[in-house]
Coordinates of C-alpha atoms in Angstrom, one line a residue:
M8 CA -30.7 234.8 -80.2
Q9 CA -29.9 233.1 -83.4
R10 CA -31.5 229.9 -82.7
Q11 CA -35.3 231.3 -82.3
S12 CA -34.8 233.4 -86.0
N13 CA -34.4 229.7 -87.0
L14 CA -37.8 228.7 -85.3
I15 CA -40.0 231.8 -87.3
L16 CA -37.6 231.1 -90.8
L17 CA -38.5 227.8 -90.3
A18 CA -41.8 228.5 -90.4
L19 CA -41.8 230.8 -93.2
L20 CA -40.1 228.4 -95.1
S21 CA -42.4 225.5 -94.3
A22 CA -45.5 227.3 -95.5
G23 CA -43.2 228.4 -98.9
L24 CA -42.7 225.5 -99.7
A25 CA -46.0 222.9 -98.8
G26 CA -47.0 223.7 -102.3
C27 CA -43.0 223.1 -104.0
N28 CA -43.0 221.3 -106.4
T29 CA -40.0 221.5 -109.8
T30 CA -41.8 223.4 -111.9
E31 CA -43.4 226.1 -110.1
P32 CA -40.9 226.9 -107.3
Q33 CA -41.8 228.6 -104.9
V34 CA -40.5 232.7 -105.1
L35 CA -39.0 233.5 -100.9
Q36 CA -41.0 236.3 -99.9
A37 CA -38.8 239.0 -99.8
S38 CA -39.4 239.6 -96.1
T39 CA -38.6 235.8 -94.5
P40 CA -35.4 235.9 -93.5
V41 CA -31.9 234.1 -94.8
Y42 CA -28.7 233.9 -93.0
G43 CA -26.1 232.6 -91.2
T44 CA -25.8 235.0 -87.9
D45 CA -27.4 238.6 -87.5
D46 CA -25.0 239.2 -85.9
P47 CA -23.4 242.5 -86.7
F48 CA -19.5 242.2 -85.7
T49 CA -19.7 239.3 -88.5
A50 CA -18.8 241.9 -90.3
E51 CA -15.5 242.0 -89.8
A52 CA -12.4 240.9 -90.8
I53 CA -9.7 241.7 -88.3
Y54 CA -6.0 242.0 -89.0
F55 CA -3.5 240.6 -86.0
V56 CA -0.8 242.7 -85.0
M57 CA 1.7 241.5 -82.3
T58 CA 2.7 245.2 -80.9
D59 CA 5.8 245.0 -80.2
R60 CA 6.2 243.4 -82.9
F61 CA 5.0 245.3 -85.3
V62 CA 6.6 248.8 -86.1
D63 CA 8.8 251.5 -83.7
G64 CA 6.8 254.7 -84.4
D65 CA 8.5 256.0 -81.6
E66 CA 11.9 255.7 -80.7
S67 CA 12.0 257.7 -77.2
N68 CA 9.2 254.0 -75.8
N69 CA 12.0 251.8 -76.7
Y70 CA 14.3 251.3 -72.8
P71 CA 17.1 250.0 -74.3
Q72 CA 19.1 250.4 -71.0
Q73 CA 16.1 249.2 -68.9
G74 CA 16.4 245.9 -66.7
G75 CA 19.9 246.8 -65.2
Q76 CA 21.2 243.0 -65.2
F77 CA 18.3 241.5 -66.9
P78 CA 18.1 243.6 -69.9
T79 CA 14.4 243.7 -71.8
W80 CA 15.8 245.2 -74.9
E81 CA 16.4 242.5 -77.8
R82 CA 17.4 239.0 -76.2
K83 CA 18.8 237.6 -79.4
L84 CA 19.0 234.2 -80.0
N85 CA 20.8 232.7 -82.1
G86 CA 20.0 229.4 -84.1
P87 CA 22.2 227.5 -86.9
D88 CA 22.8 229.2 -90.1
G89 CA 22.3 232.8 -88.7
K90 CA 19.0 232.6 -88.4
F91 CA 17.6 234.0 -85.0
A92 CA 14.4 235.1 -82.6
N93 CA 14.1 237.2 -79.9
V94 CA 12.9 237.3 -76.2
G95 CA 13.3 240.8 -75.3
Y96 CA 11.1 244.1 -76.2
M97 CA 11.8 245.6 -80.4
G98 CA 10.0 249.1 -80.3
G99 CA 7.0 248.1 -81.4
D100 CA 3.9 250.4 -80.0
L101 CA 1.0 252.1 -80.6
K102 CA 2.3 254.3 -82.8
G103 CA 3.7 252.6 -85.7
I104 CA 1.0 250.8 -85.5
L105 CA -1.4 254.4 -86.4
Q106 CA 1.4 255.5 -88.8
N107 CA 0.6 252.4 -90.9
A108 CA -3.5 251.8 -90.4
Q109 CA -4.1 252.8 -93.7
Y110 CA -1.2 250.2 -94.8
I111 CA -3.9 247.7 -92.8
K112 CA -7.5 249.2 -93.7
D113 CA -5.6 249.2 -97.6
M114 CA -6.0 245.1 -97.2
G115 CA -9.1 245.1 -96.4
F116 CA -9.1 244.6 -93.0
S117 CA -11.6 246.8 -90.6
A118 CA -10.0 245.6 -87.5
I119 CA -7.2 245.5 -85.4
W120 CA -6.4 242.9 -82.4
L121 CA -3.0 243.5 -80.3
T122 CA -1.8 241.0 -77.8
P123 CA -2.0 243.0 -74.6
I124 CA -1.3 246.3 -73.9
V125 CA -1.1 246.5 -70.1
D126 CA 2.0 247.0 -68.2
N127 CA 4.5 243.9 -67.9
P128 CA 7.5 243.3 -65.7
N129 CA 10.3 245.9 -66.5
E130 CA 13.5 243.1 -66.1
A131 CA 13.9 239.5 -68.1
F132 CA 12.9 236.8 -66.0
S133 CA 15.7 235.4 -64.1
G134 CA 13.9 232.0 -63.0
G135 CA 12.7 229.1 -64.6
E136 CA 14.9 227.1 -67.0
P137 CA 17.1 229.6 -69.6
I138 CA 15.3 230.1 -73.5
E139 CA 17.1 229.1 -76.1
Y140 CA 16.9 229.9 -80.4
G141 CA 13.3 226.5 -80.8
G142 CA 12.5 226.2 -77.8
K143 CA 9.4 225.9 -75.7
Y144 CA 7.7 226.1 -72.7
K145 CA 10.4 227.3 -71.0
D146 CA 10.5 230.9 -69.8
G147 CA 14.0 231.7 -68.1
G148 CA 15.8 235.0 -69.9
K149 CA 12.4 236.1 -71.4
T150 CA 11.0 239.7 -71.3
G151 CA 7.1 240.6 -71.4
Y152 CA 7.5 241.2 -75.2
H153 CA 4.5 239.6 -76.1
G154 CA 2.3 241.4 -73.3
Y155 CA 0.2 237.6 -71.5
W156 CA 2.7 238.8 -68.4
A157 CA 0.3 241.8 -66.4
V158 CA 1.0 243.4 -63.2
N159 CA -1.1 246.4 -63.8
F160 CA -4.2 244.8 -65.6
Y161 CA -5.6 248.2 -65.9
K162 CA -1.9 250.6 -66.7
A163 CA -0.6 250.4 -70.5
D164 CA 2.6 249.5 -70.9
E165 CA 4.9 251.9 -71.2
H166 CA 6.5 250.2 -74.6
Y167 CA 3.7 251.1 -76.0
V168 CA 2.0 254.0 -75.5
S169 CA 3.8 257.4 -76.2
A170 CA 3.9 261.0 -74.0
D171 CA 1.6 262.0 -76.7
L172 CA -0.6 258.4 -77.2
T173 CA -2.4 257.3 -75.0
F174 CA -4.9 254.1 -75.8
A175 CA -7.6 255.2 -75.6
D176 CA -6.2 258.3 -77.8
Y177 CA -4.6 255.1 -80.1
T178 CA -8.8 253.6 -80.4
A179 CA -10.5 257.0 -80.9
Q180 CA -7.9 258.3 -83.9
L181 CA -8.4 254.7 -85.6
K182 CA -12.1 254.2 -85.1
Q183 CA -11.6 258.5 -86.5
Q184 CA -9.4 258.7 -89.0
F185 CA -9.0 254.6 -90.9
G186 CA -12.8 253.4 -89.5
L187 CA -10.7 250.3 -87.9
K188 CA -11.9 248.6 -84.4
T189 CA -9.7 247.6 -82.1
V190 CA -9.4 243.6 -80.8
F191 CA -8.2 244.1 -77.3
D192 CA -6.5 240.7 -75.8
I193 CA -7.2 240.3 -72.3
V194 CA -6.2 237.0 -69.6
A195 CA -7.8 235.5 -66.2
N196 CA -5.5 232.8 -65.0
H197 CA -2.7 233.9 -65.6
G198 CA -0.5 237.3 -64.0
S199 CA 3.9 237.4 -65.2
P200 CA 6.3 234.5 -64.1
S201 CA 6.2 234.8 -59.7
F202 CA 8.5 231.7 -58.3
T203 CA 11.9 230.1 -59.0
M204 CA 13.9 233.1 -58.8
P205 CA 17.7 233.2 -57.6
V206 CA 16.4 236.2 -55.7
D207 CA 13.1 238.2 -55.8
Q208 CA 12.2 240.5 -58.7
P209 CA 10.3 243.8 -58.7
L210 CA 6.9 243.6 -59.9
F211 CA 6.9 239.8 -60.3
G212 CA 4.8 238.5 -59.8
E213 CA 3.1 241.9 -58.3
L214 CA -0.8 242.6 -58.8
Y215 CA -1.8 246.4 -58.9
D216 CA -5.0 247.7 -58.7
R217 CA -6.0 251.2 -60.9
E218 CA -4.7 253.7 -58.0
G219 CA -1.5 251.6 -58.9
K220 CA -2.2 250.2 -54.7
L221 CA -0.3 246.3 -54.3
V222 CA -3.0 244.3 -54.0
A223 CA -1.4 240.5 -54.6
D224 CA 2.7 239.4 -53.9
H225 CA 3.5 235.4 -55.2
Q226 CA 6.7 236.6 -53.0
N227 CA 9.4 234.6 -55.3
L228 CA 6.9 231.3 -53.2
L229 CA 6.1 227.9 -54.5
P230 CA 2.4 227.9 -55.5
S231 CA 2.5 224.8 -53.0
E232 CA 4.0 227.3 -50.1
L233 CA 1.6 230.3 -50.5
S234 CA -0.5 230.4 -47.4
D235 CA -4.9 231.3 -46.5
D236 CA -3.1 234.1 -43.6
E237 CA -1.5 235.9 -45.5
P238 CA -3.9 238.7 -47.7
L239 CA -1.1 238.8 -50.3
H240 CA -1.4 235.5 -51.3
A241 CA -5.2 235.4 -52.0
F242 CA -5.5 235.7 -55.8
Y243 CA -3.3 233.1 -56.2
H244 CA -3.9 229.0 -56.8
Q245 CA -2.0 227.1 -54.3
T246 CA -1.2 224.6 -57.5
K247 CA 0.7 224.8 -59.9
D248 CA -0.6 225.6 -64.0
I249 CA 1.2 226.9 -66.9
G250 CA 5.0 227.5 -66.3
E251 CA 5.6 229.4 -63.8
L252 CA 3.3 231.8 -65.0
S253 CA 0.8 232.9 -61.0
N254 CA -2.3 231.2 -61.4
L255 CA -4.5 232.9 -60.5
N256 CA -8.0 232.1 -58.3
E257 CA -11.3 233.4 -60.4
Q258 CA -13.1 231.9 -57.5
N259 CA -12.6 234.6 -55.3
P260 CA -14.8 237.8 -55.7
E261 CA -12.0 240.3 -54.7
L262 CA -10.1 238.9 -58.4
Q263 CA -13.5 238.8 -60.0
D264 CA -14.9 242.1 -59.6
Y265 CA -10.4 243.3 -60.7
L266 CA -10.2 241.1 -63.6
I267 CA -14.2 241.4 -64.5
N268 CA -14.1 245.8 -63.3
S269 CA -10.0 246.0 -66.3
Y270 CA -11.6 244.7 -68.7
L271 CA -15.0 247.0 -68.7
Y272 CA -12.3 249.5 -67.7
W273 CA -10.8 249.2 -71.1
I274 CA -14.1 249.2 -73.4
E275 CA -14.6 252.5 -71.8
Q276 CA -10.5 253.4 -73.2
G277 CA -12.7 251.9 -76.5
A278 CA -11.9 248.6 -77.4
D279 CA -14.3 246.9 -79.3
A280 CA -14.7 243.0 -78.9
F281 CA -12.3 241.2 -76.4
R282 CA -10.1 238.0 -77.6
I283 CA -9.9 236.5 -74.7
D284 CA -6.1 234.0 -73.7
T285 CA -6.3 230.6 -72.4
I286 CA -9.8 230.5 -72.5
K287 CA -10.1 226.2 -71.6
H288 CA -7.4 227.5 -67.5
V289 CA -10.7 229.1 -66.4
P290 CA -14.3 227.6 -66.0
H291 CA -17.0 228.5 -67.9
S292 CA -18.4 229.8 -64.0
F293 CA -15.7 232.5 -64.5
W294 CA -16.6 233.3 -68.1
R295 CA -20.4 233.2 -67.2
E296 CA -20.2 236.0 -64.2
M297 CA -17.9 238.1 -66.9
S298 CA -20.5 237.2 -70.0
Q299 CA -23.3 238.4 -67.8
R300 CA -21.4 241.7 -65.9
I301 CA -19.2 243.1 -69.8
R302 CA -23.5 242.5 -72.5
A303 CA -26.0 243.9 -68.9
Q304 CA -23.7 247.8 -69.6
Y305 CA -22.8 246.6 -74.1
P306 CA -25.2 244.4 -74.7
D307 CA -23.2 243.5 -78.7
F308 CA -19.9 243.1 -77.1
Y309 CA -18.0 240.9 -79.4
M310 CA -15.3 238.0 -77.1
F311 CA -13.8 235.4 -79.2
G312 CA -11.2 233.0 -77.0
E313 CA -8.4 230.7 -77.2
S314 CA -9.4 227.2 -76.3
F315 CA -6.3 225.1 -77.7
N316 CA -7.7 222.4 -78.7
Y317 CA -8.6 220.1 -82.4
D318 CA -12.0 218.9 -80.1
A319 CA -14.7 220.7 -82.0
N320 CA -17.2 219.3 -79.5
F321 CA -15.0 220.9 -76.4
I322 CA -13.9 224.2 -77.6
A323 CA -18.0 224.4 -78.8
Q324 CA -18.3 224.8 -75.1
H325 CA -17.7 228.2 -74.2
T326 CA -20.1 229.8 -77.1
L327 CA -22.7 228.4 -75.5
P328 CA -25.0 230.7 -73.7
K329 CA -25.1 228.7 -70.2
N330 CA -21.4 229.1 -70.3
G331 CA -20.6 232.5 -71.1
G332 CA -21.9 232.6 -74.5
I333 CA -18.7 233.1 -76.0
N334 CA -17.0 232.5 -79.1
V335 CA -13.8 230.5 -80.0
L336 CA -10.9 230.4 -82.1
D337 CA -11.8 228.1 -85.4
F338 CA -8.4 225.5 -84.2
P339 CA -10.1 222.5 -86.0
M340 CA -10.5 224.6 -89.1
Q341 CA -6.8 225.9 -89.0
K342 CA -5.2 222.2 -88.7
A343 CA -7.5 221.3 -91.9
M344 CA -6.0 224.5 -94.2
V345 CA -2.5 223.9 -92.4
E346 CA -2.7 220.8 -93.9
V347 CA -5.1 221.6 -97.3
F348 CA -2.6 224.4 -98.1
E349 CA 0.6 224.0 -97.4
N350 CA -0.2 220.7 -99.8
P351 CA -0.5 221.7 -102.9
Q352 CA -2.0 217.5 -104.1
S353 CA -4.5 217.9 -101.2
D354 CA -8.4 217.9 -101.1
F355 CA -10.7 220.4 -100.6
A356 CA -12.8 217.6 -99.4
D357 CA -10.6 217.2 -95.8
L358 CA -11.8 221.2 -94.8
A359 CA -16.1 219.8 -95.4
E360 CA -16.4 218.5 -92.3
V361 CA -14.8 221.1 -90.4
L362 CA -17.4 223.8 -91.6
H363 CA -19.8 222.0 -88.8
L364 CA -23.2 224.2 -91.0
T365 CA -25.5 221.1 -89.6
H366 CA -25.6 219.0 -86.8
G367 CA -22.6 221.2 -85.3
P368 CA -21.6 221.1 -82.0
Y369 CA -20.6 225.1 -81.7
A370 CA -23.6 227.6 -81.2
N371 CA -23.1 229.2 -84.4
P372 CA -20.1 228.7 -86.4
Y373 CA -21.3 231.9 -88.6
E374 CA -20.0 233.7 -85.2
L375 CA -16.2 231.2 -85.0
T376 CA -12.3 233.8 -85.7
T377 CA -11.0 231.2 -88.7
F378 CA -7.4 231.6 -88.9
Y379 CA -4.3 229.1 -90.5
D380 CA -1.7 230.6 -87.9
N381 CA -0.2 232.4 -85.4
H382 CA 2.3 233.8 -82.8
D383 CA 1.9 230.6 -80.9
M384 CA 2.8 227.9 -83.1
K385 CA 4.0 227.3 -85.8
R386 CA 4.3 229.8 -89.6
M387 CA 1.9 227.7 -92.1
N388 CA 5.0 227.2 -94.4
A389 CA 3.2 226.8 -98.2
S390 CA 4.0 228.6 -101.1
D391 CA 3.2 231.5 -102.5
E392 CA 0.2 230.0 -104.4
G393 CA -0.9 228.6 -100.6
F394 CA -1.5 231.9 -98.8
I395 CA -3.3 232.8 -101.7
N396 CA -5.6 229.8 -102.0
A397 CA -5.9 230.2 -98.1
H398 CA -6.8 233.7 -98.4
N399 CA -8.9 232.5 -100.7
W400 CA -11.4 230.0 -98.4
L401 CA -10.8 232.8 -95.2
F402 CA -12.6 235.2 -97.1
T403 CA -15.5 233.4 -98.4
V404 CA -16.4 231.0 -96.8
R405 CA -18.3 231.0 -92.8
G406 CA -17.4 232.5 -89.9
I407 CA -14.8 235.7 -89.3
P408 CA -11.0 235.9 -90.6
V409 CA -8.3 236.8 -89.5
V410 CA -4.6 236.8 -90.7
Y411 CA -1.7 237.2 -88.4
Q412 CA 0.7 240.4 -89.6
G413 CA 3.5 239.2 -92.6
S414 CA 1.1 236.1 -94.0
E415 CA 0.6 239.4 -96.4
M416 CA 4.1 238.6 -97.8
G417 CA 4.3 235.2 -96.3
F418 CA 6.8 236.7 -93.3
M419 CA 9.3 233.5 -91.7
R420 CA 7.1 231.0 -92.8
G421 CA 7.4 227.8 -91.6
T422 CA 8.9 228.6 -88.6
E423 CA 7.8 228.3 -84.5
E424 CA 7.3 230.9 -81.5
H425 CA 11.2 230.6 -81.1
E426 CA 12.5 230.0 -84.3
G427 CA 11.5 233.4 -86.0
N428 CA 7.9 233.3 -86.0
R429 CA 7.9 236.0 -84.0
N430 CA 10.5 238.0 -85.2
Y431 CA 9.9 242.1 -86.0
F432 CA 8.3 242.3 -89.2
G433 CA 9.2 246.4 -88.9
Q434 CA 8.5 249.2 -92.1
K435 CA 11.0 247.9 -94.8
N436 CA 9.1 244.4 -94.9
I437 CA 5.8 246.5 -94.9
E438 CA 7.6 249.0 -97.7
Q439 CA 8.0 245.1 -99.2
A440 CA 5.0 243.6 -99.0
K441 CA 2.5 246.6 -100.9
Q442 CA 4.8 244.4 -104.0
H443 CA 4.2 241.0 -103.1
V444 CA 1.7 239.1 -105.0
I445 CA 0.0 237.4 -102.0
H446 CA -0.6 240.8 -100.6
Q447 CA -2.3 241.8 -104.1
K448 CA -3.6 238.9 -104.1
L449 CA -5.2 239.3 -100.4
I450 CA -6.4 243.1 -101.4
E451 CA -8.5 241.8 -104.4
I452 CA -10.3 238.9 -102.0
A453 CA -10.7 241.5 -98.6
N454 CA -11.9 244.4 -99.8
I455 CA -14.9 242.2 -101.8
R456 CA -15.8 240.7 -98.3
Q457 CA -15.9 243.6 -97.1
Q458 CA -19.1 244.9 -100.3
L459 CA -20.6 241.4 -99.8
P460 CA -22.8 241.4 -97.1
A461 CA -23.2 237.5 -98.4
L462 CA -20.3 236.8 -97.8
Q463 CA -20.2 238.2 -94.3
R464 CA -22.7 236.4 -92.8
G465 CA -25.2 234.5 -95.5
L466 CA -25.5 230.8 -94.5
Q467 CA -23.3 228.8 -96.8
V468 CA -24.7 226.0 -98.9
N469 CA -22.4 223.3 -100.0
V470 CA -22.8 222.2 -104.2
Q471 CA -19.0 221.3 -104.1
L472 CA -15.8 220.7 -102.3
Q473 CA -13.3 217.6 -104.2
G474 CA -10.0 217.6 -105.8
D475 CA -9.1 221.3 -106.3
K476 CA -12.3 222.5 -107.0
A477 CA -14.2 224.3 -104.3
I478 CA -17.9 226.1 -104.9
F479 CA -20.6 226.7 -102.3
Y480 CA -23.3 229.6 -102.3
R481 CA -23.5 232.5 -99.8
V482 CA -26.8 233.3 -99.2
L483 CA -28.7 236.4 -97.2
Q484 CA -31.7 237.8 -97.6
D485 CA -33.5 240.1 -94.9
K486 CA -34.8 243.3 -95.0
D487 CA -32.0 245.2 -96.1
V488 CA -30.7 243.3 -99.0
T489 CA -31.0 240.3 -101.0
Q490 CA -27.9 238.5 -101.4
N491 CA -27.1 235.1 -103.6
A492 CA -22.9 234.7 -103.8
L493 CA -21.7 231.6 -105.9
V494 CA -18.5 230.8 -105.0
M495 CA -15.5 229.3 -107.3
L496 CA -12.3 228.4 -105.3
N497 CA -9.1 226.7 -107.8
K498 CA -6.1 225.6 -106.5
G499 CA -4.9 223.6 -109.1
N500 CA -2.1 225.2 -110.7
E501 CA -4.1 225.0 -114.1
A502 CA -6.9 227.3 -115.5
Q503 CA -10.4 225.1 -114.9
R504 CA -13.7 224.7 -116.3
F505 CA -16.3 224.7 -114.1
E506 CA -20.3 223.7 -113.9
V507 CA -22.8 224.5 -112.0
T508 CA -26.3 222.7 -112.1
K509 CA -27.3 222.6 -108.9
M510 CA -30.3 225.3 -107.2
I511 CA -28.5 227.2 -109.5
N512 CA -31.2 230.3 -109.3
T513 CA -32.1 232.1 -112.6
G514 CA -31.4 235.9 -113.6
L515 CA -28.0 238.0 -114.0
W516 CA -25.6 237.4 -112.2
K517 CA -21.7 239.6 -112.2
E518 CA -18.7 238.3 -110.8
A519 CA -17.1 240.1 -107.9
L520 CA -13.2 240.7 -109.0
T521 CA -14.7 241.2 -112.8
G522 CA -17.8 242.6 -113.2
K523 CA -18.6 240.5 -115.6
E524 CA -22.2 240.0 -116.6
M525 CA -23.8 236.5 -117.5
S526 CA -27.3 235.8 -117.8
V527 CA -28.6 232.9 -116.5
K528 CA -32.7 230.7 -117.1
N529 CA -34.1 228.2 -115.9
G530 CA -32.3 224.5 -116.3
Q531 CA -29.3 226.6 -117.2
T532 CA -26.0 225.4 -116.6
F533 CA -23.9 227.5 -114.8
V534 CA -20.4 227.8 -116.8
S535 CA -17.2 229.7 -115.5
N536 CA -13.1 229.3 -116.6
V537 CA -11.9 229.7 -112.8
A538 CA -7.5 230.7 -113.0
A539 CA -5.3 228.9 -111.9
N540 CA -5.2 229.1 -107.9
G541 CA -8.5 231.4 -108.5
V542 CA -11.4 232.2 -107.3
Q543 CA -14.4 233.9 -108.7
V544 CA -17.5 235.7 -106.4
W545 CA -20.7 235.3 -108.9
V546 CA -23.5 237.8 -107.2
N547 CA -27.2 236.9 -107.4
E548 CA -29.8 239.7 -105.9
D549 CA -32.8 238.2 -108.1
A550 CA -35.7 236.4 -105.5
I551 CA -34.8 233.0 -105.0
V552 CA -36.7 230.7 -107.0
S553 CA -35.4 227.6 -106.9
A554 CA -36.8 224.9 -105.6
E555 CA -33.6 223.0 -104.7
L556 CA -31.8 225.5 -103.5
L557 CA -35.5 226.6 -100.6
Q558 CA -35.4 223.5 -99.7
Q559 CA -31.8 222.5 -98.8
L560 CA -31.4 226.6 -97.4
H561 CA -35.3 224.7 -94.9
R562 CA -32.6 221.4 -94.3
Q563 CA -29.8 223.3 -93.5
M564 CA -31.9 226.0 -90.9
E565 CA -33.4 223.3 -89.0
N566 CA -30.2 221.2 -88.7
Q567 CA -28.5 224.3 -88.0

């Protein structure tokens, strides 16, 4: 879709530029499309909630006595100096999210991504290696509080729904009362931990269908011990993948139907988009089949996958139409963002190469989801100013911004998964966050992005990424809007003078955060002072007459 649109644009631009020179600039016609993408989901900004660790809105679904000799409640991991983490349930649920939906909306977010809410085992896992504070890649003693150990892909877990609130109720209320969309987290490569238990535990290694019928059972056997003659083993590979997790056999047509039909079921319940867990562990052929079936019924359905890899050429393969056309979390940018915004002496130039605005491997870089940390990695260990600068970048550059719960106040910064990264956030922290400077500055820039289509899907044209300064345009022109946004970012600790002569359009410019106006004449330098750790977004809505900008738009669209 995007490539075809670009070809049309190139023809129009080429015609407009044929007689272009520096003394007689050509006006880009109002009918000429200029954009980074036309995907409507890029208008969203996503707040990522770890469902069990956000807010306990309904104590009746906590089940603190659940699990018997393998209890599921809290399960605290003690560390040094009073530090701790938890691998049990802590009470977060859908009601807790609804109760704070206005808080999320007020920050400038329009969608909430939930960790999976499907049914997980009702005991802590007794097999594997015991998890300890700060430990990694071990599941012994953990519970399915995170939601990724599905035993029924069609059933909501009892810890998240309430007697008077189903998942369908939740999505409907979120949309009708707050205008917020739901990003549903799906898995295809694994179910629950399935072997090495001293005694086989109920639900572990089992799968149930929509009617509650057992359709697969690992039976606490090693993958190599599974039998082709046992129908209940057919959904599993006979090789190990991640830890003791059941390795689902995506080549089995019946399992394909089981999984893909479950995804369709959750769309029926109100899911607006999918985040796909561990997408690289499943072959492209499965995602192509899944994508075709989903989009046959929901043509514009947005999906993005987690391919935890910092090689852009590798993760970009998922975005290609032949592989399902599924967008990905932008891990290369995540790595660069952490390096830049944790270190005050860093250089904005380090972020230039991960944008891939031209000659890039992605089907469309503007449709990627961008982030700086999440629940599976160390939280960004930046100062308050570092978080502010990270958000100023995240909400103005190409891509769909994603912010993990708590980052609006630097919650548990610098901690790994079992060092506090996933600690319970809670209502008390939310109330404290409302007074935090990171939160206040996030509100400003996130709401500006929400108001400006150019920041959502406009073509990005870089002017300068160097030292503490970043200057770039986001240009959007279609039948509904013409917007040219000039973004100025200063991550330094002192105010700086910004001067822009390149590709500046004549006419009236208005700064989106302050309302200040500036009129620019032909050949005039655009000058503004940007506060320390500050951002300015200047918007011009006149026809594009800068020949230099027209030529740059032509080059970028030609090479995108």
